[in-house]
Coordinates of C-alpha atoms in Angstrom, one line a residue:
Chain V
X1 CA 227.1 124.8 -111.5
X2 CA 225.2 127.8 -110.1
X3 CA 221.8 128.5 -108.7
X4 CA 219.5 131.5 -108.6
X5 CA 217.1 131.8 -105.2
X6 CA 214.2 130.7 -108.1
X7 CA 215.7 127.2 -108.0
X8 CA 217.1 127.6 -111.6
X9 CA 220.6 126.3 -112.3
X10 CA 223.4 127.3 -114.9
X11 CA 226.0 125.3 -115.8
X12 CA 228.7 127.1 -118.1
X13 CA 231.9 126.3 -120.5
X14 CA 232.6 129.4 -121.6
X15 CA 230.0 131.8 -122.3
X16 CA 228.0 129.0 -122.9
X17 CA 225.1 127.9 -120.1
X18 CA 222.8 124.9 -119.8
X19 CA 219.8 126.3 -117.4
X20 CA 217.1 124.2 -116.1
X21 CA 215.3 123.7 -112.4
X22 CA 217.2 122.1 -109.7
X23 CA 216.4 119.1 -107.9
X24 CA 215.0 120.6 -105.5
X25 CA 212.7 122.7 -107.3
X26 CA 211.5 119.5 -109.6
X27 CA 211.0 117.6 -106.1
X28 CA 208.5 120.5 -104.8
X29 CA 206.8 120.8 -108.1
X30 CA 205.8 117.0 -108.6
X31 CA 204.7 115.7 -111.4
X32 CA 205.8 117.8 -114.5
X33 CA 203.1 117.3 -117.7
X34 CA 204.1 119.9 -120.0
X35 CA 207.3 122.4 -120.4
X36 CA 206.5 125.6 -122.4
X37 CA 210.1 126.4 -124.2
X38 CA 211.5 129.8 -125.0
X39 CA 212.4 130.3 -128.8
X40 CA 216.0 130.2 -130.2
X41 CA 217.2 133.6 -130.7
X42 CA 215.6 135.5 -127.5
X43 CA 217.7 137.9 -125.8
X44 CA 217.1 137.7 -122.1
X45 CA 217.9 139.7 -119.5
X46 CA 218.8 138.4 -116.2
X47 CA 215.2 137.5 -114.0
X48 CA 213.1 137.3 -117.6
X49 CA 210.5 134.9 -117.8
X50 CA 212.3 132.4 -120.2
X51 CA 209.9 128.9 -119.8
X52 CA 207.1 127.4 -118.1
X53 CA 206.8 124.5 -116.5
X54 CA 203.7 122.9 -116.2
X55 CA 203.2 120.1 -113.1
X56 CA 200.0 118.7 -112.4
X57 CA 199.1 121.1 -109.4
X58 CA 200.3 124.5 -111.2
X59 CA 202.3 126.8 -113.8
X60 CA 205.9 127.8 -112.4
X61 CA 207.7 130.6 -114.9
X62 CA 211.5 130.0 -115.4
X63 CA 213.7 133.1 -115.2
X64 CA 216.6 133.5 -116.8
X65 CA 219.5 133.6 -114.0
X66 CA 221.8 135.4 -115.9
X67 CA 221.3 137.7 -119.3
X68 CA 222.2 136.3 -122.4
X69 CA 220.6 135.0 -126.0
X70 CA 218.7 131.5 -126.1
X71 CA 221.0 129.4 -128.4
X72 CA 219.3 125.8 -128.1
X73 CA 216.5 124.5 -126.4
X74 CA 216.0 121.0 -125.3
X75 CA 212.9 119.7 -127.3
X76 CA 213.1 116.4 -126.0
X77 CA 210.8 117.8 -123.3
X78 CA 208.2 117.9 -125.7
X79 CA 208.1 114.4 -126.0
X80 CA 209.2 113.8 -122.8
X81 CA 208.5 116.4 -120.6
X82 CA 209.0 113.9 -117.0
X83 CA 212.9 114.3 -117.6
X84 CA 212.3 117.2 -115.8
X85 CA 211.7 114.9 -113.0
X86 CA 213.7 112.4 -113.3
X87 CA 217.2 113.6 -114.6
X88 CA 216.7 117.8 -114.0
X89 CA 220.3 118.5 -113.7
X90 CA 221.5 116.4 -116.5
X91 CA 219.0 115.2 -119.2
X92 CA 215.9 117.6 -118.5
X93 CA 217.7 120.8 -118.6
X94 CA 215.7 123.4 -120.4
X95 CA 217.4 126.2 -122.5
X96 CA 221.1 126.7 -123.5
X97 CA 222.3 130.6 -123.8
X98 CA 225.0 132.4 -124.7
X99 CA 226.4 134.5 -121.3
X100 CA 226.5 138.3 -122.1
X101 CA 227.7 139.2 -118.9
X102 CA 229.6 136.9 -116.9
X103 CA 229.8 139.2 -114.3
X104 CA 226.4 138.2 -113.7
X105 CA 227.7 134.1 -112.7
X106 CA 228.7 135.9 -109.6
X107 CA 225.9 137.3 -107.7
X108 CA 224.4 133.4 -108.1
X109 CA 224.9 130.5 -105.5
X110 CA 227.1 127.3 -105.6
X111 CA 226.1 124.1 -104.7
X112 CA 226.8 124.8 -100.9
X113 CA 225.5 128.1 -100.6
X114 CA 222.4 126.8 -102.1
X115 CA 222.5 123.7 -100.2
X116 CA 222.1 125.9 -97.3
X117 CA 219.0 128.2 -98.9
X118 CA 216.8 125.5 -99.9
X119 CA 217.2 123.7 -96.3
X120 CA 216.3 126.8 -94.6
X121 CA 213.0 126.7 -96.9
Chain N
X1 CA 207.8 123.4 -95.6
X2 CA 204.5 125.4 -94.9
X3 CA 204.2 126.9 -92.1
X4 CA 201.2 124.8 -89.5
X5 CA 201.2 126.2 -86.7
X6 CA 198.1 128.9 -87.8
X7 CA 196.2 126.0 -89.4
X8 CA 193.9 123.6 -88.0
X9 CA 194.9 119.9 -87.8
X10 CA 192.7 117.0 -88.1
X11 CA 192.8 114.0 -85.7
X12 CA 195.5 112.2 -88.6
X13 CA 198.0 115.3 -89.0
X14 CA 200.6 113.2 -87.5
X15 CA 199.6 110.3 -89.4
X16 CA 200.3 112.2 -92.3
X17 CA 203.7 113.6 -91.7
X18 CA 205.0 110.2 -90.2
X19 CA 203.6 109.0 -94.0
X20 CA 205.7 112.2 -95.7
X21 CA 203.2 113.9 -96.8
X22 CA 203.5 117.7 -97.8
X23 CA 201.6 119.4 -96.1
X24 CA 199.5 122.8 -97.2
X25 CA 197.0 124.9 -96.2
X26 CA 193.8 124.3 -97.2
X27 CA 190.1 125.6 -95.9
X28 CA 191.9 126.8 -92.9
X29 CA 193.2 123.4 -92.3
X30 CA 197.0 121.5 -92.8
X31 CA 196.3 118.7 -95.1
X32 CA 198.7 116.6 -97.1
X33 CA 198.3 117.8 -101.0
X34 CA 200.1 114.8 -101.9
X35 CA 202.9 111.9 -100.9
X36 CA 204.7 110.3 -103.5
X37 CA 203.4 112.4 -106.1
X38 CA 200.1 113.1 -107.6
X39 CA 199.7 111.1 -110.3
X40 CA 201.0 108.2 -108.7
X41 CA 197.9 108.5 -106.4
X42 CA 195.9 109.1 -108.9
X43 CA 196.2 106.4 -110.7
X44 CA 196.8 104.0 -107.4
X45 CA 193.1 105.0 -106.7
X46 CA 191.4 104.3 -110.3
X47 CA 193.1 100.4 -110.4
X48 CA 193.0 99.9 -106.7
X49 CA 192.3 102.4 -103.9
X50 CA 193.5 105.1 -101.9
X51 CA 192.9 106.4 -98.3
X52 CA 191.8 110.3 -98.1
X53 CA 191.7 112.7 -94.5
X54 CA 188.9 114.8 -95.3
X55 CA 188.1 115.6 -91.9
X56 CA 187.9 119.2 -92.9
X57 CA 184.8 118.6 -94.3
X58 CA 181.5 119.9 -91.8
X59 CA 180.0 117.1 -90.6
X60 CA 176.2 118.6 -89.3
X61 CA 173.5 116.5 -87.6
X62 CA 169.9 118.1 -87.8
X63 CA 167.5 116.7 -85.1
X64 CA 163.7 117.7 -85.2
X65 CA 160.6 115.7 -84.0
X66 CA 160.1 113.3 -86.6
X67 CA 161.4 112.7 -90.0
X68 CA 158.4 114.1 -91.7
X69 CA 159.2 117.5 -89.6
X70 CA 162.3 117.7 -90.2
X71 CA 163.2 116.9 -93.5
X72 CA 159.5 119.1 -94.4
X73 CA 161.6 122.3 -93.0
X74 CA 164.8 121.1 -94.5
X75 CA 163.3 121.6 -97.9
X76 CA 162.3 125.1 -97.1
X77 CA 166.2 125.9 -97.6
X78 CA 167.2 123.1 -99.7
X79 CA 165.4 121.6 -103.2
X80 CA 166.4 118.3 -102.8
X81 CA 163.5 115.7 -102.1
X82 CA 164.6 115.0 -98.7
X83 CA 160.9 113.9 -97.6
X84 CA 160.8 111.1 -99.4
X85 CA 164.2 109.9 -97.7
X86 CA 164.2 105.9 -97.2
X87 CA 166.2 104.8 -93.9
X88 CA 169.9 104.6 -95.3
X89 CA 169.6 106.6 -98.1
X90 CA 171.7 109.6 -99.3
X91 CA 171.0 112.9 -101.5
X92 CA 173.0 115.0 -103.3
X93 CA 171.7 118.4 -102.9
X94 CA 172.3 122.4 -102.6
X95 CA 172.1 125.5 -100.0
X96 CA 170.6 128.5 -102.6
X97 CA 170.2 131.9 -101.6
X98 CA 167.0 133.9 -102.4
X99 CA 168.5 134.4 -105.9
X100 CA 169.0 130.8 -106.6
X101 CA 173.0 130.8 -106.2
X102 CA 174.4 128.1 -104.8
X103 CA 175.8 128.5 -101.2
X104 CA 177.3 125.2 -101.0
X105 CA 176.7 121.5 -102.1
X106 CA 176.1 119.2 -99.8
X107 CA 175.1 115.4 -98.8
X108 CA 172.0 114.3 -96.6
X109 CA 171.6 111.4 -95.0
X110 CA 168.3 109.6 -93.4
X111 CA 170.0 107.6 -90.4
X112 CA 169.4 103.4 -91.1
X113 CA 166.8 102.1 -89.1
X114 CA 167.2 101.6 -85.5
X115 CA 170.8 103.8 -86.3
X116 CA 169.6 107.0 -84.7
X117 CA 165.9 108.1 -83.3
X118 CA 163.6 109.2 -86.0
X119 CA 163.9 112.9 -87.3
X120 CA 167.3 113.3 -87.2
X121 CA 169.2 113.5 -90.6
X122 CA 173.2 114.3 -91.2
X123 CA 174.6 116.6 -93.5
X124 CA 178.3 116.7 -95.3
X125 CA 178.9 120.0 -95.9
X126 CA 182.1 121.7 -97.4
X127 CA 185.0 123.0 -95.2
X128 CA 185.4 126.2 -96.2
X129 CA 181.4 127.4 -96.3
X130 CA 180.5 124.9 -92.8
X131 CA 180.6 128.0 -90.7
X132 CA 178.4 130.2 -93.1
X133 CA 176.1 126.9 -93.5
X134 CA 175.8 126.9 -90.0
X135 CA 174.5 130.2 -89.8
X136 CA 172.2 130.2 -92.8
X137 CA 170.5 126.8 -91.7
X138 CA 170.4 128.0 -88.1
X139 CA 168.7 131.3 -88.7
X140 CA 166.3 129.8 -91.2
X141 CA 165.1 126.9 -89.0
X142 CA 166.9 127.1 -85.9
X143 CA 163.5 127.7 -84.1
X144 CA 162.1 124.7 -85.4
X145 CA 165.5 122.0 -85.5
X146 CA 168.7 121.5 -83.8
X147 CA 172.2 122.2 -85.8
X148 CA 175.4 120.6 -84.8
X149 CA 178.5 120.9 -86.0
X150 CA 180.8 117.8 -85.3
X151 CA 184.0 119.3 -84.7
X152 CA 184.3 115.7 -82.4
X153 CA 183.9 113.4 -86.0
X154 CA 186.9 112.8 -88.4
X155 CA 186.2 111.3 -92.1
X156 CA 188.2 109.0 -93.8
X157 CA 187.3 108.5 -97.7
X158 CA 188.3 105.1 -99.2
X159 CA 187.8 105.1 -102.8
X160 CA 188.8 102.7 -105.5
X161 CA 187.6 99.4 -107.0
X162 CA 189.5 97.8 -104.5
X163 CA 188.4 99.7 -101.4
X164 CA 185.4 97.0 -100.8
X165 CA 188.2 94.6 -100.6
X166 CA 189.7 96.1 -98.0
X167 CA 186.8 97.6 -95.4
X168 CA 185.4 94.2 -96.1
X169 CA 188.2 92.1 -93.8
X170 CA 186.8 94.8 -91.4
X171 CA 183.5 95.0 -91.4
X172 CA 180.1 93.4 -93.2
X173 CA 178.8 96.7 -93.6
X174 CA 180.3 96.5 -97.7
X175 CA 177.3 93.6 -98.3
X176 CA 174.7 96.2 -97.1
X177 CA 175.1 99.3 -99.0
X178 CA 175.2 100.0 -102.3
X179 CA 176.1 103.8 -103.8
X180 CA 174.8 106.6 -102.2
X181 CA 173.6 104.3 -98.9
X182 CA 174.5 104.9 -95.4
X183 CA 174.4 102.4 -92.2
X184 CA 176.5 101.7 -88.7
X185 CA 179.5 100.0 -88.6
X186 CA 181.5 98.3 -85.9
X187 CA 185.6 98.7 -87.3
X188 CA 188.2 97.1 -85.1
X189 CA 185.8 97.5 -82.1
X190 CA 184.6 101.4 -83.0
X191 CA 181.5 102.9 -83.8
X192 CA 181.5 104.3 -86.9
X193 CA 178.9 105.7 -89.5
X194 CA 179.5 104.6 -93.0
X195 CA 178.5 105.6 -96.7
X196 CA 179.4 104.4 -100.1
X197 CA 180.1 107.6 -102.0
X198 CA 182.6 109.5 -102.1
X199 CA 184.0 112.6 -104.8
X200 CA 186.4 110.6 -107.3
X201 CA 183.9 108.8 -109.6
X202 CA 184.8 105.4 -108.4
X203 CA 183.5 102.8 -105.8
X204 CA 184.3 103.9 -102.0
X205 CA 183.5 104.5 -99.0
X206 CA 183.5 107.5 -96.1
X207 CA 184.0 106.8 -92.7
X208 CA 182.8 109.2 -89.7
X209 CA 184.7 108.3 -86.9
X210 CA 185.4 110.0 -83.4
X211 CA 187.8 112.0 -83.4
X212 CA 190.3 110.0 -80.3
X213 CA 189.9 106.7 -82.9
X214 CA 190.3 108.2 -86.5
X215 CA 194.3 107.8 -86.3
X216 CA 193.6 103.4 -85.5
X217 CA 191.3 103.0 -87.9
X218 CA 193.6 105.1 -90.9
X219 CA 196.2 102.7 -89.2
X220 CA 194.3 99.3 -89.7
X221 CA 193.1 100.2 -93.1
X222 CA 196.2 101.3 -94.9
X223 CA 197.9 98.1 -93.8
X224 CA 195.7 96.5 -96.2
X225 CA 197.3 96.2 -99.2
X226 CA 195.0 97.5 -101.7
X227 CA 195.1 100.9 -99.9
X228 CA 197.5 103.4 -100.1
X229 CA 197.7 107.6 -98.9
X230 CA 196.8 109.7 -101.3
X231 CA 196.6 113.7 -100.8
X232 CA 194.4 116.5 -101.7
X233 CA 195.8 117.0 -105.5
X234 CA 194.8 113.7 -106.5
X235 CA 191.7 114.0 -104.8
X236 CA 191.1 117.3 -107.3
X237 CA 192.4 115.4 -110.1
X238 CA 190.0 112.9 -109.8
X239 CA 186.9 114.3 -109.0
X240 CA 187.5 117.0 -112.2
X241 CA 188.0 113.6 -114.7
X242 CA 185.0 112.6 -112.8
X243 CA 183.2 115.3 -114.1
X244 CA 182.1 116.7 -110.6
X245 CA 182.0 120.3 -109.6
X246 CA 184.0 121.7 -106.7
X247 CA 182.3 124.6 -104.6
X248 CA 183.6 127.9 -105.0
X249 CA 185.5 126.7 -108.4
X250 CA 182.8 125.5 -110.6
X251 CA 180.1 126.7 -108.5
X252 CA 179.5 129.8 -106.0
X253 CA 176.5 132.3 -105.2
X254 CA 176.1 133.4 -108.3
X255 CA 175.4 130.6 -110.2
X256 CA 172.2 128.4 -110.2
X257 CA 172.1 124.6 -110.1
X258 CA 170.6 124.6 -113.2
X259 CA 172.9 126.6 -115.2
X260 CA 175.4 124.6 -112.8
X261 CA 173.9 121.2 -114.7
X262 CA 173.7 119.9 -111.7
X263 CA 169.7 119.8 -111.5
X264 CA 169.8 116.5 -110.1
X265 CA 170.1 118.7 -106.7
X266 CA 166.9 119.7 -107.3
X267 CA 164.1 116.8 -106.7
X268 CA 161.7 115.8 -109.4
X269 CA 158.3 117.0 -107.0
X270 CA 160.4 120.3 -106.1
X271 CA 160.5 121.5 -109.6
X272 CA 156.9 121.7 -110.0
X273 CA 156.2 122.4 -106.2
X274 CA 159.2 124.8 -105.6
X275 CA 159.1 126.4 -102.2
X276 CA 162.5 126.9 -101.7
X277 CA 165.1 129.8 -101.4
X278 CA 165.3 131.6 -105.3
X279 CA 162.6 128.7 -106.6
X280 CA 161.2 131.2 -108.7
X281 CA 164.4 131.8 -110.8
X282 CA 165.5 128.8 -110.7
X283 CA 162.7 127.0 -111.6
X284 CA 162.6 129.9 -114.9
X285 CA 165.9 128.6 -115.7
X286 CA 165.1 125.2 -115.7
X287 CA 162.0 126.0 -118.1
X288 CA 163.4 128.7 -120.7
X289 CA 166.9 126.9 -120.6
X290 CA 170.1 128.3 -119.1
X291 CA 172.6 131.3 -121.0
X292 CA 175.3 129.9 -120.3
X293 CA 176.0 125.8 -119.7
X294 CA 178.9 124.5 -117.9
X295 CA 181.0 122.2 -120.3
X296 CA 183.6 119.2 -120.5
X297 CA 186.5 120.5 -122.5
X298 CA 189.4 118.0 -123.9
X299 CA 192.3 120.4 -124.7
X300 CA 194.9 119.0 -127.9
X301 CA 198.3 118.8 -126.8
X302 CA 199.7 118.6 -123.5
X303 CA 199.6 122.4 -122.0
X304 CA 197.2 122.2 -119.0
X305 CA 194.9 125.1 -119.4
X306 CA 194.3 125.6 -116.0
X307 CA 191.0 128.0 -114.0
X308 CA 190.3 131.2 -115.0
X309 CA 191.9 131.1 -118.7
X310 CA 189.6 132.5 -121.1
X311 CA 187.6 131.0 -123.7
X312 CA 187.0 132.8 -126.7
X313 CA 184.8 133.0 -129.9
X314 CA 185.8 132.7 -133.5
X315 CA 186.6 136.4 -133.3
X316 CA 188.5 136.4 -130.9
X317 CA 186.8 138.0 -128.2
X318 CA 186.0 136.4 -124.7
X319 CA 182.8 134.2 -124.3
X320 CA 183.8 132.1 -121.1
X321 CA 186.1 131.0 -118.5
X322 CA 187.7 127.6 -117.4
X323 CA 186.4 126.7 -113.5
X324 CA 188.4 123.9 -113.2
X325 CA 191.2 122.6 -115.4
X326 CA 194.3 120.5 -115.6
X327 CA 195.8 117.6 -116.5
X328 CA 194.4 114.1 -116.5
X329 CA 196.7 111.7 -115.9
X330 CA 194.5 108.5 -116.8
X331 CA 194.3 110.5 -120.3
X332 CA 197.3 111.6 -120.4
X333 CA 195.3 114.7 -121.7
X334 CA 194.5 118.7 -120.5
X335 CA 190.8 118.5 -119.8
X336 CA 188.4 121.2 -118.1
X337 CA 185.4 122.1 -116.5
X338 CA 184.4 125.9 -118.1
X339 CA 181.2 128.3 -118.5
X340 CA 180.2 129.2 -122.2
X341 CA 177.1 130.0 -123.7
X342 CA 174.2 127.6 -124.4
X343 CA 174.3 128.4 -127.8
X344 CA 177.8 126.9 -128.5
X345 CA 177.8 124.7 -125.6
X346 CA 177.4 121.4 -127.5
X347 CA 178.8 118.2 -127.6
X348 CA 181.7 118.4 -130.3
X349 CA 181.8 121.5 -130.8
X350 CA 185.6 123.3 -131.2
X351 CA 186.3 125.9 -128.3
X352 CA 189.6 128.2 -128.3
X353 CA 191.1 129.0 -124.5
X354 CA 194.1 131.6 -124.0
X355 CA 197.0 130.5 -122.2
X356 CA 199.7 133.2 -121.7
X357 CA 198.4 135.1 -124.7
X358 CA 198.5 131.8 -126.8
X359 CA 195.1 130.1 -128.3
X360 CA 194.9 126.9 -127.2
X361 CA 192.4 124.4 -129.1
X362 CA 190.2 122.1 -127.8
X363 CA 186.7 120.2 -128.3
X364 CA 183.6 120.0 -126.1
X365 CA 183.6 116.7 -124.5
X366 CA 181.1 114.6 -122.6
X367 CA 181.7 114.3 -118.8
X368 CA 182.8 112.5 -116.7
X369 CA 185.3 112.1 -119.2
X370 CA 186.4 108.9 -116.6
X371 CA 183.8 106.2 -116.8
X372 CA 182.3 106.7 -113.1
X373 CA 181.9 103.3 -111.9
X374 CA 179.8 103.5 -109.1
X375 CA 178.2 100.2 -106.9
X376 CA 174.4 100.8 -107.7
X377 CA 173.0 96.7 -106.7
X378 CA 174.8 94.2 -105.0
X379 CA 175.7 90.9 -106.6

């Protein structure tokens, strides 16, 4: 798994990634309400606005940490949108997308690098 | 972690960080915005109670000759009827400019009998306008009363249905006051002024305190077990399910209480008297009816649709704004507080807000759109 300085993760098999919001980032936000999902088919480009998520307090914009095409998005968040909270990195990830550049995987952080970012704040 | 050091602290800063709470800047001051998590405190507060710093908040005592002096000059500036101020009693009122936009809200008290000498009143004002309150009250009156800003006070809200429960192991003072009354208390051996009111539409109390003894008595009531910490997004959470404007949100200079609907500020002898900063506008807008009207909102869906979306007409084009907005989490439902015109401002009818380019539906709804459930006699 790899994570962007925004707090998104990506986990890949392939040239296929699972993104959502660290545990961290779900921890700072609070509450989530309300997750605004990207459509199946969008081409992103790495740092694209690619969802919202909605906590109590505010609106937080997911980027997209890598470029690639939105294959699947996790709708259970519709009904549910407080897995967010509760299981980010496993059951409340967001969008899945096809890698266009894997190249791209590289310039993100693993766990220990971003261990390290998020307790310097 | 925000940064503190620039910020103000109240006397229960540490209280709050050795309680976890996450601290933010707000109206110059670090305060927590929430600790466990917002809606938990939220909804800890509407089925029992929570404990609230707002020590931030101006705390202003006016001193003149006699109550008939002072609260006469008062209402020079302000159109509440403060003359007519029983010993105890509290009023909800407004600081208007000569155009009749509100400068601030604020709360005035008449001492309780024997509580402070005759012609002094205190005043709640908000944290981020106390300074420019100061000011305008001071240069107004100040050759007639005193001002003083209690930097020395702290003032801890307890609100909840449960919150009686707990100040009452503490002090008799619950058994004296109902909503929107005011009186002396002795807590765990302090002097401290009490009032039953508070900003989240339920039962509570506030609880002016020096300064050296706020921590002890945050200390003695949150070991009670009804009472729990709750931060500053709750506390906005609340009062906007509660239906009740916040300053410089749904309300600022340019806005009149009336269009406001908040008229209530404004006593019933004051609107045919007048005689107060802007009374002539204000007092047309009250006759001929306002333009625009703020409104209750309940949004379908879940998407929060949050201050300064747009509201627009059946043609799409832009006839209002959202003030205040969010999500409720006793509904489970977006709600807001917005400005539209009178002429579609009624109960039930559909309204259309833009989120992210995105029209989001909704329906005029009354307010408080949580059942306020204030103490008003004592059983």
């Amino acid at each position: 798994m790899k994570f962007s300085t925004d707090h998104e993760y990506i986990r890949t098999e392939g040239n296929a990634g699972t993104v959502g919001i660290s545990t961290f980032a779900q921890e700072q936000l609070g509450d989530i309400v309300f997750v605004e999902l990207p459509a199946v088919g969008t081409a992103l480009k790495k740092g694209d606005e690619a969802a919202v998520v909605e906590s109590v307090k505010a609106a937080s914009e997911i980027y997209a940490p890598v470029s690639g095409t939105v294959t699947e998005v996790n709708e259970a968040l519709n009904g549910d949108p407080g897995l967010v909270n509760s299981d980010p990195e496993g059951n409340g990830w967001i969008f899945k997308l096809s890698v266009s550049d894997a190249g791209e995987l590289d310039d993100l952080m693993d766990a220990t690098a971003y261990a390290s970012h998020t307790a310097q704040g | 972690m925000v940064e503190t050091d620039n910020l103000l602290k109240t006397p229960l800063f540490d209280l709050h960080t050795a309680l976890g709470g996450r601290m933010v800047g707000f109206g110059g001051y670090a305060l927590p915005v929430q600790y466990k998590g917002i809606v938990a405190e939220h909804l800890q507060t509407r089925q029992s109670a929570s404990l609230f710093d707002v020590s931030h908040m101006g705390q202003v005592t006016v001193t003149g000759p006699d109550h008939a002096t002072t609260a006469a000059a008062l209402e020079t500036i302000l159109p509440g009827e403060l003359l007519s101020l029983k010993p105890g009693e509290m009023r909800y009122t407004v600081l208007l400019n000569d155009k009749g936009g509100i400068e601030d809200d604020l709360i005035v008290t008449r001492p309780a009998e024997g509580q402070a000498p005759d012609g002094i009143l205190f005043i709640v004002v908000n944290a981020a306008t106390k300074h420019n309150d100061m000011k305008l009250m001071q240069a107004a009156l100040g050759d007639k009363l005193n001002f003083a800003l209690h930097d020395d006070r702290a003032l801890i809200a307890i609100q909840g249905p449960k919150a009686v429960d707990a100040l009452a192991r503490h002090s008799d003072i619950t058994q004296k006051l109902t909503f929107m009354q005011a009186g002396p208390a002795t807590i765990a051996g302090f002097y401290c002024h009490v009032s039953r009111a508070g900003y989240t539409g339920e039962d509570g109390f506030e609880i002016s305190v020096a300064n050296a003894h706020a921590k002890q008595i945050a200390e003695l009531l949150l070991a009670e077990p009804e009472l729990e910490p709750a931060g500053l997004g709750a506390r906005d959470s609340l009062r906007l399910e509660a239906g009740l404007c916040l300053y410089g949100h749904d309300m600022n200079a340019d806005i009149d209480p009336v269009t406001a609907g908040i008229f209530f500020a404004i006593g019933k002898r004051r609107r045919t008297e007048g005689g107060f900063p802007g009374a002539d506008t204000v007092l047309k807008v009250l006759e001929d009816g306002p333009a625009m009207r703020r409104v209750g909102i309940r949004f379908d869906g879940r998407l929060p649709v949050r201050e300064g979306a747009e509201l627009v007409d059946a043609d799409g084009k832009p006839h209002g704004h959202v003030t205040s907005g969010g999500f409720s989490p006793s509904l489970e439902a977006p709600i807001a507080m917005a400005y539209l015109p009178a002429s579609v401002a009624a109960l039930g009818n559909p309204v259309t807000a833009m989120v992210r380019g995105k029209p989001v539906t909704g329906t005029i709804t009354k307010m408080p759109f949580v059942p306020q459930r204030y103490v008003r006699t004592l059983s």
